[in-house]
Short mmCIF file of C-alpha atoms in Angstrom, two decimals:
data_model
loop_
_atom_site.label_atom_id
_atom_site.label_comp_id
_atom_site.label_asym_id
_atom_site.label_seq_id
_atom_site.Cartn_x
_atom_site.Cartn_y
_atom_site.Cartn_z
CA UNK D 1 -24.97 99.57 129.49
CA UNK D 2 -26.66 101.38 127.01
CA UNK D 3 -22.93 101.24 124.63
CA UNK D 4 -22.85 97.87 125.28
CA UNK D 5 -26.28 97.41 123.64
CA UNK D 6 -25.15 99.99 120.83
CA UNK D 7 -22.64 97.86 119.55
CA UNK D 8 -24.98 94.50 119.69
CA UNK D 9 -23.04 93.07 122.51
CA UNK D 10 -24.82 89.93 124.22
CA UNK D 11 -24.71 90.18 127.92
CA UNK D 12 -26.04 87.95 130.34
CA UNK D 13 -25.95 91.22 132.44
CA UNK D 14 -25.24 94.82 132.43
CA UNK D 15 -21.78 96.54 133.38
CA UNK D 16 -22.26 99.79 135.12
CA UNK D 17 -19.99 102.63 133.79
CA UNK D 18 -18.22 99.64 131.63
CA UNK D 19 -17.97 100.76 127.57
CA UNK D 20 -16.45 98.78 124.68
CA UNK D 21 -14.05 100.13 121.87
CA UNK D 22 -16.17 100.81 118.44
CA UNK D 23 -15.52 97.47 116.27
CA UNK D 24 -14.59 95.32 119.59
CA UNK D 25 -15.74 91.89 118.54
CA UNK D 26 -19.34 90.97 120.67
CA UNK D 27 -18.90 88.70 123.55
CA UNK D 28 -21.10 86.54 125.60
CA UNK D 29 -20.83 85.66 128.89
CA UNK D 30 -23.02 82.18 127.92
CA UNK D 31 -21.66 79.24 126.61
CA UNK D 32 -22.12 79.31 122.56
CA UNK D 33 -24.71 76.91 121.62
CA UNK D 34 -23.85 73.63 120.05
CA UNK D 35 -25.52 71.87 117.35
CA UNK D 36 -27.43 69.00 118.21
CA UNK D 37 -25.80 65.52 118.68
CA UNK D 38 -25.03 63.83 115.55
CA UNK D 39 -25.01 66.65 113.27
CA UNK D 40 -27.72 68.07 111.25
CA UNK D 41 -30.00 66.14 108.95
CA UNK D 42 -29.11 65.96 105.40
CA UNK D 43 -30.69 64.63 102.32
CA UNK D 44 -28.95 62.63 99.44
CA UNK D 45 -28.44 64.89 96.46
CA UNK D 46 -29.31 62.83 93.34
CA UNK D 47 -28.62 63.55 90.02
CA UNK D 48 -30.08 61.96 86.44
CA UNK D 49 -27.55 62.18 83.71
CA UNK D 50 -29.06 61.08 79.93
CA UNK D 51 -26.49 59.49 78.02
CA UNK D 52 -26.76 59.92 73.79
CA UNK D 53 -27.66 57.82 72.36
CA UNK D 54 -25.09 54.56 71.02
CA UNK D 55 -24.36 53.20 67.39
CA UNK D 56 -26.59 50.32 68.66
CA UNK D 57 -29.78 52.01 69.66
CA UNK D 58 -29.27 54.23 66.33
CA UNK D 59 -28.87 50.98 63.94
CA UNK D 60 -32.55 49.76 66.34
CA UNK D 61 -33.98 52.92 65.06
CA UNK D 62 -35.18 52.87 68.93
CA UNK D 63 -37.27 55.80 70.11
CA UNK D 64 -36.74 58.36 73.10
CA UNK D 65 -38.21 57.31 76.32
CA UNK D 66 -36.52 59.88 78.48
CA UNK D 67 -35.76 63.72 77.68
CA UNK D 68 -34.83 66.43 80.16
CA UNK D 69 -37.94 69.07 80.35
CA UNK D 70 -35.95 71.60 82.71
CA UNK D 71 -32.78 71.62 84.77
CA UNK D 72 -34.45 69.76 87.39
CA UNK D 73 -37.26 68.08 85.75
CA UNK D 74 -37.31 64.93 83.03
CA UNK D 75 -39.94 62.79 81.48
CA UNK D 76 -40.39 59.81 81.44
CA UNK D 77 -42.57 58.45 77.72
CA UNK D 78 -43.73 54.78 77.70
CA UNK D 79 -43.33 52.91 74.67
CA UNK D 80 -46.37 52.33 72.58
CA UNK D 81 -46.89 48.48 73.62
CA UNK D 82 -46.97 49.75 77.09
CA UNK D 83 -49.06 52.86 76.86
CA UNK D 84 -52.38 51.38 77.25
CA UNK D 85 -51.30 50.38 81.38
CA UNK D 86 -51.34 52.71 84.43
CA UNK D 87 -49.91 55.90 82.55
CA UNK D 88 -48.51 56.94 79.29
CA UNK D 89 -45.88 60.24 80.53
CA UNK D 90 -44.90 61.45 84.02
CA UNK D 91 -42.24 63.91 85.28
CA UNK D 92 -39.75 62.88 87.85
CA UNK D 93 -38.04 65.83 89.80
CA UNK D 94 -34.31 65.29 91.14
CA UNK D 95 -31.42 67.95 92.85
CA UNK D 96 -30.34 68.55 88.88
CA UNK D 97 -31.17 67.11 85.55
CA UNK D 98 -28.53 66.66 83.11
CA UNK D 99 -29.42 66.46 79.46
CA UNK D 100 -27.56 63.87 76.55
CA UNK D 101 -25.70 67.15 75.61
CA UNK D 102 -24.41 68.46 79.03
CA UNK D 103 -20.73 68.54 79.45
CA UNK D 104 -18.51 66.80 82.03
CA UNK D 105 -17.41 70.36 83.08
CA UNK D 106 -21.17 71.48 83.66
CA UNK D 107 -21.99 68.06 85.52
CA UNK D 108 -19.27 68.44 87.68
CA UNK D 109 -19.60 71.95 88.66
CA UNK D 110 -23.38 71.47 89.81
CA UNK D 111 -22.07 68.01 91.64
CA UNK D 112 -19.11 66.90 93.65
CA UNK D 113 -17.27 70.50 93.04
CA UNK D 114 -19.55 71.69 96.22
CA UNK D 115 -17.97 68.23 98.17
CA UNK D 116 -14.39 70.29 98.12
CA UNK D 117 -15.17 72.51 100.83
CA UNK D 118 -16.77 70.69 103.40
CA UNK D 119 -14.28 67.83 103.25
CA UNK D 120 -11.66 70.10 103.44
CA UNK D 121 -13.33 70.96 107.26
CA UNK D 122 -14.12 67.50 108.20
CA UNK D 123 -16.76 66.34 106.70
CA UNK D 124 -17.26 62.76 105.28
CA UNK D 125 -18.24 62.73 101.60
CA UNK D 126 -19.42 60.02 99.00
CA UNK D 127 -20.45 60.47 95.65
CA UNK D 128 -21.48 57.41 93.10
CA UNK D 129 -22.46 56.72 89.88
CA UNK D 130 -25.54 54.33 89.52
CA UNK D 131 -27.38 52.79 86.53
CA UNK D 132 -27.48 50.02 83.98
CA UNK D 133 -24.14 48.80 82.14
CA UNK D 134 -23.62 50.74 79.36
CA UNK D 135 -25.25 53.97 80.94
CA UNK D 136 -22.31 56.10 81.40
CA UNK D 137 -20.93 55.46 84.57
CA UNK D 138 -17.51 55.08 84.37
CA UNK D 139 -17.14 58.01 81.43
CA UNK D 140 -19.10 60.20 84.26
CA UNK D 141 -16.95 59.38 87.05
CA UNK D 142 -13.59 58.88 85.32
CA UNK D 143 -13.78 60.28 81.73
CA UNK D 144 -11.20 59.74 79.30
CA UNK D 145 -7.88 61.35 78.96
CA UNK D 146 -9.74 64.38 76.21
CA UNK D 147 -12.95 64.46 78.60
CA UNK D 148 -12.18 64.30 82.23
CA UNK D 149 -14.65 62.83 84.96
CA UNK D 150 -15.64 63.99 87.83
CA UNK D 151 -13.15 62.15 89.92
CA UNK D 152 -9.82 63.90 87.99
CA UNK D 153 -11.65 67.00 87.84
CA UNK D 154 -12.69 67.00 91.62
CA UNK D 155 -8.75 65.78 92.50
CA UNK D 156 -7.52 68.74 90.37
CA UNK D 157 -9.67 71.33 92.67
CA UNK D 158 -9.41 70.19 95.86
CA UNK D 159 -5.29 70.05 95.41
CA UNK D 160 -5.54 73.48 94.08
CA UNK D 161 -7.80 74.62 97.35
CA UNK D 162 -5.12 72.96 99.83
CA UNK D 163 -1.94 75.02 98.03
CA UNK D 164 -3.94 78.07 98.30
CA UNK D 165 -4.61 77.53 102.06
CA UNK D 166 -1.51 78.99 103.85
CA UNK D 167 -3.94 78.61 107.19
CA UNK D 168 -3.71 74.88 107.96
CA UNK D 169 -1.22 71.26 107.27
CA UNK D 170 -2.70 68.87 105.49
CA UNK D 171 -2.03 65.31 104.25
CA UNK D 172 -3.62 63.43 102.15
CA UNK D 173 -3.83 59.51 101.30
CA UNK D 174 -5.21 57.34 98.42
CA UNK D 175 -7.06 54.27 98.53
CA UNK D 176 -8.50 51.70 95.39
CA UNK D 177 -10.15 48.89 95.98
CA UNK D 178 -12.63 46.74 94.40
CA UNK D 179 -15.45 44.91 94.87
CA UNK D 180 -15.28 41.50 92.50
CA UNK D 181 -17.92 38.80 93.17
CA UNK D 182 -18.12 39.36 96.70
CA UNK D 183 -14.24 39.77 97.03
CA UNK D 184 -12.32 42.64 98.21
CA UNK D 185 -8.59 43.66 95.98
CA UNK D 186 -6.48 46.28 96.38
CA UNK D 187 -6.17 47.94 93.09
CA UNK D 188 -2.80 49.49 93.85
CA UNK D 189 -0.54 46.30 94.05
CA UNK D 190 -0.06 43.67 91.38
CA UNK D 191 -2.62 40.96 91.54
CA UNK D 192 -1.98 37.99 93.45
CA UNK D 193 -1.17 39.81 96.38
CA UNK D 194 -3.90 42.17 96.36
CA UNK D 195 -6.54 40.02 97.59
CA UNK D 196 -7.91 38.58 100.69
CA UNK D 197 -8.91 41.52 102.41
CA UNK D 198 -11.49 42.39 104.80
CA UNK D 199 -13.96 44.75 106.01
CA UNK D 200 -13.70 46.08 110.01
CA UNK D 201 -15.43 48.31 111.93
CA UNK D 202 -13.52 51.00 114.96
CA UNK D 203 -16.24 52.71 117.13
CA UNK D 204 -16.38 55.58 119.01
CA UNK D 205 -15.06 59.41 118.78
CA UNK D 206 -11.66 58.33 117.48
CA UNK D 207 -12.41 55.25 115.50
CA UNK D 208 -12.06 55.08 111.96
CA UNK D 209 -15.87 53.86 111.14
CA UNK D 210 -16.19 51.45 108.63
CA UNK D 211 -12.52 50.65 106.62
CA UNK D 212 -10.89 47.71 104.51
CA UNK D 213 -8.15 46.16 106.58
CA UNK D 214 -4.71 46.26 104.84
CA UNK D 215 -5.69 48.22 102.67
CA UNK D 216 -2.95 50.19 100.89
CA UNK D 217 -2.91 53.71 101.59
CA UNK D 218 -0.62 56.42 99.53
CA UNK D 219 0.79 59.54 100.22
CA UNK D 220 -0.37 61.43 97.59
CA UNK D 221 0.97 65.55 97.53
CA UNK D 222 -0.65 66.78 93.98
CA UNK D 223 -3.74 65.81 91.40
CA UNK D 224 -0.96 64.56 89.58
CA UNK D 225 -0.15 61.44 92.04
CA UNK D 226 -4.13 60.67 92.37
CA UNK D 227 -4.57 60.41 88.70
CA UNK D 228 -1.17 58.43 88.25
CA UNK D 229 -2.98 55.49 90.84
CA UNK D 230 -6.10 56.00 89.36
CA UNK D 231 -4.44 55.30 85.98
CA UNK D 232 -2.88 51.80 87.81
CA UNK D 233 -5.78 51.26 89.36
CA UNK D 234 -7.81 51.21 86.49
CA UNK D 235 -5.71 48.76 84.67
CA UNK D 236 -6.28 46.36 86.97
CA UNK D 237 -9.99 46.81 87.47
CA UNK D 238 -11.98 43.40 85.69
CA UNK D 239 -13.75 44.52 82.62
CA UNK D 240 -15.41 42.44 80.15
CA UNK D 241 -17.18 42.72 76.67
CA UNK D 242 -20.92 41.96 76.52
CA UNK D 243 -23.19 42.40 73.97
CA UNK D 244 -24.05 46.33 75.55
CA UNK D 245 -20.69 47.24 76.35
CA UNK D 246 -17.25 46.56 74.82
CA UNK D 247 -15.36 47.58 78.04
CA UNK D 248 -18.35 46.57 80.34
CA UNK D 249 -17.06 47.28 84.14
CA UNK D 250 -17.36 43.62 85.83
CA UNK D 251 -16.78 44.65 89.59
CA UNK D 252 -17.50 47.70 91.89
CA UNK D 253 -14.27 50.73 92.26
CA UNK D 254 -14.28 52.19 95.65
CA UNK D 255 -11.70 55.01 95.06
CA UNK D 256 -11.12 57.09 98.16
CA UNK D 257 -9.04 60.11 99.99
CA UNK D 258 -8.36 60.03 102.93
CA UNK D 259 -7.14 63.71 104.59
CA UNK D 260 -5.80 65.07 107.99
CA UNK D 261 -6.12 68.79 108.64
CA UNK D 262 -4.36 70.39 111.21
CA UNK D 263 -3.44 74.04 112.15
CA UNK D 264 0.30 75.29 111.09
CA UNK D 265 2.93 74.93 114.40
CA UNK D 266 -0.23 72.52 116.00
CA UNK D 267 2.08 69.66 117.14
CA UNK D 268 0.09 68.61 120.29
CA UNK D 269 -2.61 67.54 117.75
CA UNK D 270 -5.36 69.68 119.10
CA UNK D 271 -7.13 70.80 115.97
CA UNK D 272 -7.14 67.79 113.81
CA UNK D 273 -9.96 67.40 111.85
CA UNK D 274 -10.16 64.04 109.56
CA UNK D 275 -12.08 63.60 106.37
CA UNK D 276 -13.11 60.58 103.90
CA UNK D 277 -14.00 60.94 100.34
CA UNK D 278 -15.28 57.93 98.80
CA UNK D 279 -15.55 58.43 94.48
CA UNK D 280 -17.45 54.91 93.79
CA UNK D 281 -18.02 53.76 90.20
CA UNK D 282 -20.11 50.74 90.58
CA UNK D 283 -21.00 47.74 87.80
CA UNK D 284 -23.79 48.12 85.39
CA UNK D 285 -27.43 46.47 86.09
CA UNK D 286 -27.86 44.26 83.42
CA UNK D 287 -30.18 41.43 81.79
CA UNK D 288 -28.97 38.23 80.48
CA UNK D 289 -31.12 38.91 77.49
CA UNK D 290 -29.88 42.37 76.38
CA UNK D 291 -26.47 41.88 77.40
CA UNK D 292 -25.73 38.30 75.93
CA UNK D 293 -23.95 37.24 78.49
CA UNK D 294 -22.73 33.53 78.96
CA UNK D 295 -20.09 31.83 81.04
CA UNK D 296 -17.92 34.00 83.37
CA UNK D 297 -19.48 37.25 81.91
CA UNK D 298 -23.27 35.53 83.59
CA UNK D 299 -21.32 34.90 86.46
CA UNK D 300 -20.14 37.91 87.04
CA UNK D 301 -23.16 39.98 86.32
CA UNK D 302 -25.62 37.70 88.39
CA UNK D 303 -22.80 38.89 91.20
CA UNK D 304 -23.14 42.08 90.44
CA UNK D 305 -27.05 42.62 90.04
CA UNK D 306 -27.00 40.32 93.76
CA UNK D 307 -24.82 43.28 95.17
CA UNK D 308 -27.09 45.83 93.57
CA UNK D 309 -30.69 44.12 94.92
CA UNK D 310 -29.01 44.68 98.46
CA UNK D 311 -28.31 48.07 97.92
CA UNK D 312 -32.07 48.66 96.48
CA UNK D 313 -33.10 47.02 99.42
CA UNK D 314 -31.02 49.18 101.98
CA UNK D 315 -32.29 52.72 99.99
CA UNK D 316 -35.89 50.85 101.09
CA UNK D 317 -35.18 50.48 104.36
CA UNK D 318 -34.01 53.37 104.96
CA UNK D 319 -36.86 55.23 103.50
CA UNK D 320 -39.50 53.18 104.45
CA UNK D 321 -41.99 54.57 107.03
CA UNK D 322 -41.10 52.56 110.06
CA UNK D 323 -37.47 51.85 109.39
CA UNK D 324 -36.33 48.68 111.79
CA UNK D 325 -33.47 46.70 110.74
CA UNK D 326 -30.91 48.07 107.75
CA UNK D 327 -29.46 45.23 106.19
CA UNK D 328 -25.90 46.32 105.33
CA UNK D 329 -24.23 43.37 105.78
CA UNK D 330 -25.67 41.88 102.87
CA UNK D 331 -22.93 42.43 100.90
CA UNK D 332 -19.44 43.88 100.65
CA UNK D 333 -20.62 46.98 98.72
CA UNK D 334 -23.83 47.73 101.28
CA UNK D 335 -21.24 47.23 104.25
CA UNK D 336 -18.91 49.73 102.80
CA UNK D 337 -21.23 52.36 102.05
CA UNK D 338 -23.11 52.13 105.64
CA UNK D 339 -21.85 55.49 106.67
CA UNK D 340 -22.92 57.51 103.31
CA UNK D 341 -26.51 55.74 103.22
CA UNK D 342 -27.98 57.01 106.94
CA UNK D 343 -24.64 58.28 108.39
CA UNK D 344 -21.73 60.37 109.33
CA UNK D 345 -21.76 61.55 105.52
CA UNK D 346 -22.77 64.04 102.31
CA UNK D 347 -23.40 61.87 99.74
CA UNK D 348 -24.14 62.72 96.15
CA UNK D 349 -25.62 59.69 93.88
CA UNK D 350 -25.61 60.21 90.01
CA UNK D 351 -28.03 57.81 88.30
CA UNK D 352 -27.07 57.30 84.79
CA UNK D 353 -29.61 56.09 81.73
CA UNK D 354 -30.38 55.43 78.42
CA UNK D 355 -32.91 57.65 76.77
CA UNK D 356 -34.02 54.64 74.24
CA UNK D 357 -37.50 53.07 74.56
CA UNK D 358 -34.76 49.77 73.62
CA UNK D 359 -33.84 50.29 77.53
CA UNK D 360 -37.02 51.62 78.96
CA UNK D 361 -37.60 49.03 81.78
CA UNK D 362 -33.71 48.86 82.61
CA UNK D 363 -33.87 53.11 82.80
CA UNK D 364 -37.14 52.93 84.54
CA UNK D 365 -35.23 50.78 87.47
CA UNK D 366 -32.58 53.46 87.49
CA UNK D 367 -35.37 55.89 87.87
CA UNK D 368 -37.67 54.44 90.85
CA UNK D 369 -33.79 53.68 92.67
CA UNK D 370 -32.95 57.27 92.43
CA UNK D 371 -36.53 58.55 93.38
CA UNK D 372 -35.69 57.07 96.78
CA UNK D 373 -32.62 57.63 96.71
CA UNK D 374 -33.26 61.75 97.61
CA UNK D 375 -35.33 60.39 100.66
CA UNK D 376 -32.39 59.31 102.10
CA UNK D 377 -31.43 61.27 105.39
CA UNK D 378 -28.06 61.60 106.51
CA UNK D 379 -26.35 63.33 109.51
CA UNK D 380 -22.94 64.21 108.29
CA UNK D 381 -20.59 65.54 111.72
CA UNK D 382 -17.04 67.32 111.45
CA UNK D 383 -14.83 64.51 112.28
CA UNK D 384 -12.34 65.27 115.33
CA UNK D 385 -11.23 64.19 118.65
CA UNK D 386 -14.26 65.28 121.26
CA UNK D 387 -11.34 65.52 123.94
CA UNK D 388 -9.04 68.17 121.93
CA UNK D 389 -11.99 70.56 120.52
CA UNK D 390 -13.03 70.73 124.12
CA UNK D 391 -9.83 71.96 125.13
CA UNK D 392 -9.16 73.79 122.12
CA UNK D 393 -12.98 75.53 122.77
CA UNK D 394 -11.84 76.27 126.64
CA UNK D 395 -9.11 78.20 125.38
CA UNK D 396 -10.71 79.93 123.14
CA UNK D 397 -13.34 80.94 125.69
CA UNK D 398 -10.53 81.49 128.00
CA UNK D 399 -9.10 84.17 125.62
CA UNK D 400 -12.59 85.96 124.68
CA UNK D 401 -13.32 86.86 128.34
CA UNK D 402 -9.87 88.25 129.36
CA UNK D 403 -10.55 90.12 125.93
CA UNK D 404 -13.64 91.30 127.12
CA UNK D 405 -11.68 92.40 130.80
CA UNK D 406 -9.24 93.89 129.13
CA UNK D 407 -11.76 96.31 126.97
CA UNK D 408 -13.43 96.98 130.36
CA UNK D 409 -12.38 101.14 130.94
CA UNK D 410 -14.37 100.81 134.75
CA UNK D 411 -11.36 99.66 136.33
CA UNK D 412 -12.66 96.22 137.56
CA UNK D 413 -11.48 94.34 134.34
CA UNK D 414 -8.03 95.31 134.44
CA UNK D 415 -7.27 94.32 138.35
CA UNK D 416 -9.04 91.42 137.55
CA UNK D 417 -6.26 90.43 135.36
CA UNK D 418 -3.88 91.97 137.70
CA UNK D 419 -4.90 89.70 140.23
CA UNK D 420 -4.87 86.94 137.73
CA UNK D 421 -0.77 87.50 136.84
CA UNK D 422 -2.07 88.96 133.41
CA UNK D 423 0.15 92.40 132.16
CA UNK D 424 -2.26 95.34 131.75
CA UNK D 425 -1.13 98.48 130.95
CA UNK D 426 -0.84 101.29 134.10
CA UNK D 427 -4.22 103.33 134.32
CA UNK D 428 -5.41 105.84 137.10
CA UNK D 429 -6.44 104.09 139.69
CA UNK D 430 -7.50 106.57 141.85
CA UNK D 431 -10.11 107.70 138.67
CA UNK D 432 -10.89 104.42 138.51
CA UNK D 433 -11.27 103.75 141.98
CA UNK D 434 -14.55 105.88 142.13
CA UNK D 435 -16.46 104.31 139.31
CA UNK D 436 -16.53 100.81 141.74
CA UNK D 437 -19.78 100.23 143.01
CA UNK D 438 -18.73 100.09 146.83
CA UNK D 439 -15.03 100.96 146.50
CA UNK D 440 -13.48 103.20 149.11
CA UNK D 441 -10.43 105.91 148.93
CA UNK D 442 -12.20 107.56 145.68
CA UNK D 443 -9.46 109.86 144.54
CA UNK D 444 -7.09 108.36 146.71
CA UNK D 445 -4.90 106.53 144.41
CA UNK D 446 -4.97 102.84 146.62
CA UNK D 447 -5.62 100.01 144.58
CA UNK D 448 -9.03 98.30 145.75
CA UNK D 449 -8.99 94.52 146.50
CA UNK D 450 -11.04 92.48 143.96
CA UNK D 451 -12.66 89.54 145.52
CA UNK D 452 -13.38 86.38 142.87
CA UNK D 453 -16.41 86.02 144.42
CA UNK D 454 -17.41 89.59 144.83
CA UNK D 455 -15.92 90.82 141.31
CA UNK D 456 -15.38 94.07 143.02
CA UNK D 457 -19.05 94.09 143.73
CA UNK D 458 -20.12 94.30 139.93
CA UNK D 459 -22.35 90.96 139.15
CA UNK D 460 -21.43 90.92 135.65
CA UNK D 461 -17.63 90.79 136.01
CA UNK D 462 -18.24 88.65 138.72
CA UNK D 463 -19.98 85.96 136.54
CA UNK D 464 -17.24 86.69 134.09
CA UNK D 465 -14.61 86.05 136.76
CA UNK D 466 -16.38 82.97 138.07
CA UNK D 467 -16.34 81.79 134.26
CA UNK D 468 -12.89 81.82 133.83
CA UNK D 469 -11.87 80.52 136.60
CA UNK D 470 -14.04 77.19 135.79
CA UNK D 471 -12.53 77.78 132.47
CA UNK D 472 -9.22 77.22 133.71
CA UNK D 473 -9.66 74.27 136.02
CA UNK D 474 -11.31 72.85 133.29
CA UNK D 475 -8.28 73.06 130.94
CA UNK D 476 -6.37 72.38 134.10
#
């Protein structure tokens, strides 16, 4: 007893006479305790990004409104006209900060580079960009071919993590769709037959969740294949000029992976773990006024700031202080992201804006969205079958306590496997014989008759017995 509690072992009970090798691995005879249902809580990470300043706001000869005070702090400074209402300066506090001269390598390493890992073990992931058109949403998410975004540079690392992993099969598929006035397309086939999709829901422990039916989904094996359908993908996206942007995004880009992780030589299935990534770039906010829109370019953003009031009014439901219905079947876009806003999901959110007094009021929205935003709580879950980690947890359980018999030097342990049809190397019975609380023939050399019930009249190999044996007509 007292070696047991040497080497830290938890025990239900004590094992007279019973000692452990130094460095054997501690074992408990109770069940390990399980997280609560549902997962943890987890709050959205949001990020601010401040964009430099354009040729536009220079020729204005605009003021800054915004400027990052710290790495998690920025300020917000009204305009004069304004300044004599409410306030003149506050500070806003987010999960990071990122000032007009960050980099796309420092944004990403403080953002969706610490997604990698936890999809990689089964975790659902989103991460989008928010803001007004012409904020820096797309360059933030997908860069340019000198200046890659986060999505190419988060690609390039999680490939790199699943060729250095020798310890599990993956496969990975690719997704693009987007979100155009209310209509669905699939990115990755020519237009014309890319459209007329849907939205559908699979419940329970081995449903999908939310997913876009017919969807096309590619086998992709290296960074190289993602950024290859990004690259189609993007070509076909609907972009438009308007008097704020001259490649103005016109629709919502849902680009996601989806993986299956499984361990080497598994074929029964029995440690899959799935994962979804969703990389979102969505449209631009936008005023008729500032952007100088007319015709299909109105149309289109009056679509798009529609899609974004229902999101703004989903983030305030969900963070309201008696939360009754969510209303994600507003639109498309809500309906799609039900699972990162409240759900099985970490999500990341990087709201994008101006630092011009020009776009105060449009920044200011951006702001208040992404304030919250962080309030958000989410209860991301490893994603796999409820059936197979059972079994695959009875086994393992199974395995720890005829490790724990084995490493047993009273005696009891080993003819418990004995009389289990489990190979244990000869020892001196007749030593052991005497170090059984009621054995007889001490010294004798004849092998004494371990009852499961009785565990040779020791309670704690009993309870261990009696464990195992519900172990096994459990797996049975």
């Amino acid at each position: 007893g007292s070696a047991v509690k040497k080497l830290g072992v938890k025990m239900d009970v004590t094992v007279p006479g019973a000692t452990l090798p130094v460095g054997s691995p501690a074992i408990s005879v109770a069940q390990t305790p399980t997280p609560p249902p549902g997962g943890m809580p987890q709050s959205v990470c949001v990020f601010v990004r401040i964009r430099p300043m354009n040729d536009m706001e220079k020729r204005d000869g605009t003021e800054l409104s915004f400027t990052a005070v710290s790495e998690k702090e920025l300020t917000a400074q009204k305009p004069r006209v304004q300044s004599q209402h409410e306030w003149t300066e506050k500070r806003w506090t987010f999960d990071s900060v990122f000032p007009t001269e960050a980099s796309q390598e420092k944004v990403f390493l403080r953002t969706a580079q610490h997604l990698i890992s936890p999809v990689l073990e089964g975790y659902n992931a989103c991460c989008f960009a928010y803001g007004q058109t012409g904020s820096g949403k797309t360059f933030t998410m997908s860069g340019t071919e000198s200046s890659p975004g986060l999505i190419p540079r988060l690609c390039r690392d999680l490939f790199a993590n699943i060729e250095r992993d020798e310890s599990f099969q993956y496969t990975v598929k690719a997704s693009y769709i987007e979100i155009y006035q209310e209509n669905l397309k699939d990115l990755l086939v020519p237009a014309g037959r890319n459209e007329g999709l849907q939205i559908r829901e699979e419940k329970g422990p081995q449903g999908r969740g939310i997913f876009v039916q017919n969807a096309t989904e590619t086998t992709v094996t290296s960074a190289q294949d993602v950024l290859a359908l990004m690259d189609m993908g993007l070509r076909r996206r609907t972009v438009g000029q308007t008097a704020m942007n001259d490649q103005s995004s016109r629709s919502h880009a849902v680009f996601s992976l989806h993986l299956e992780r499984r361990n080497q030589n598994d074929a029964e299935g029995l440690t899959v773990r799935t994962s979804q990534l969703h990389l979102i770039d969505l449209a631009g906010s936008e005023r008729q006024s500032t952007a100088g829109t007319a015709g299909d370019r109105l149309r289109e953003g009056a679509a798009i700031n529609v899609s974004l009031m229902a999101l703004g009014n989903v983030i305030s439901a969900l963070t309201s202080e008696r939360p009754t219905h969510i209303p994600y079947r507003d639109s498309k876009l809500t309906r799609l992201l039900s699972a990162s806003l409240g759900g099985n999901s970490l999500t990341m959110i990087l709201a994008t804006i101006s630092p011009a007094q020009l776009n105060f009021e449009e920044s200011m929205s951006t702001i208040r969205f992404a304030d919250r935003a962080k309030h958000i709580r989410n209860r991301p879950v490893i994603n796999r079958d409820p059936k197979a980690a059972r079994i695959t947890e009875l086994m393992a359980e199974n395995q720890r306590l005829r490790a724990y018999l084995a490493q047993c030097t009273c005696g009891v342990g080993t003819r418990a496997l004995r009389d289990m049809g489990v190979q244990t190397a000869s020892v001196d019975m007749a030593s052991e014989a005497g170090s059984v609380e009621g054995g007889s023939g001490v010294g004798s050399g004849i092998d004494i008759p371990l009852s499961p019930r009785a565990g040779g009249g020791n309670p704690a190999l009993a309870a261990i017995y009696q464990e195992m044996a519900q172990v096994d007509a459990d797996l049975a």
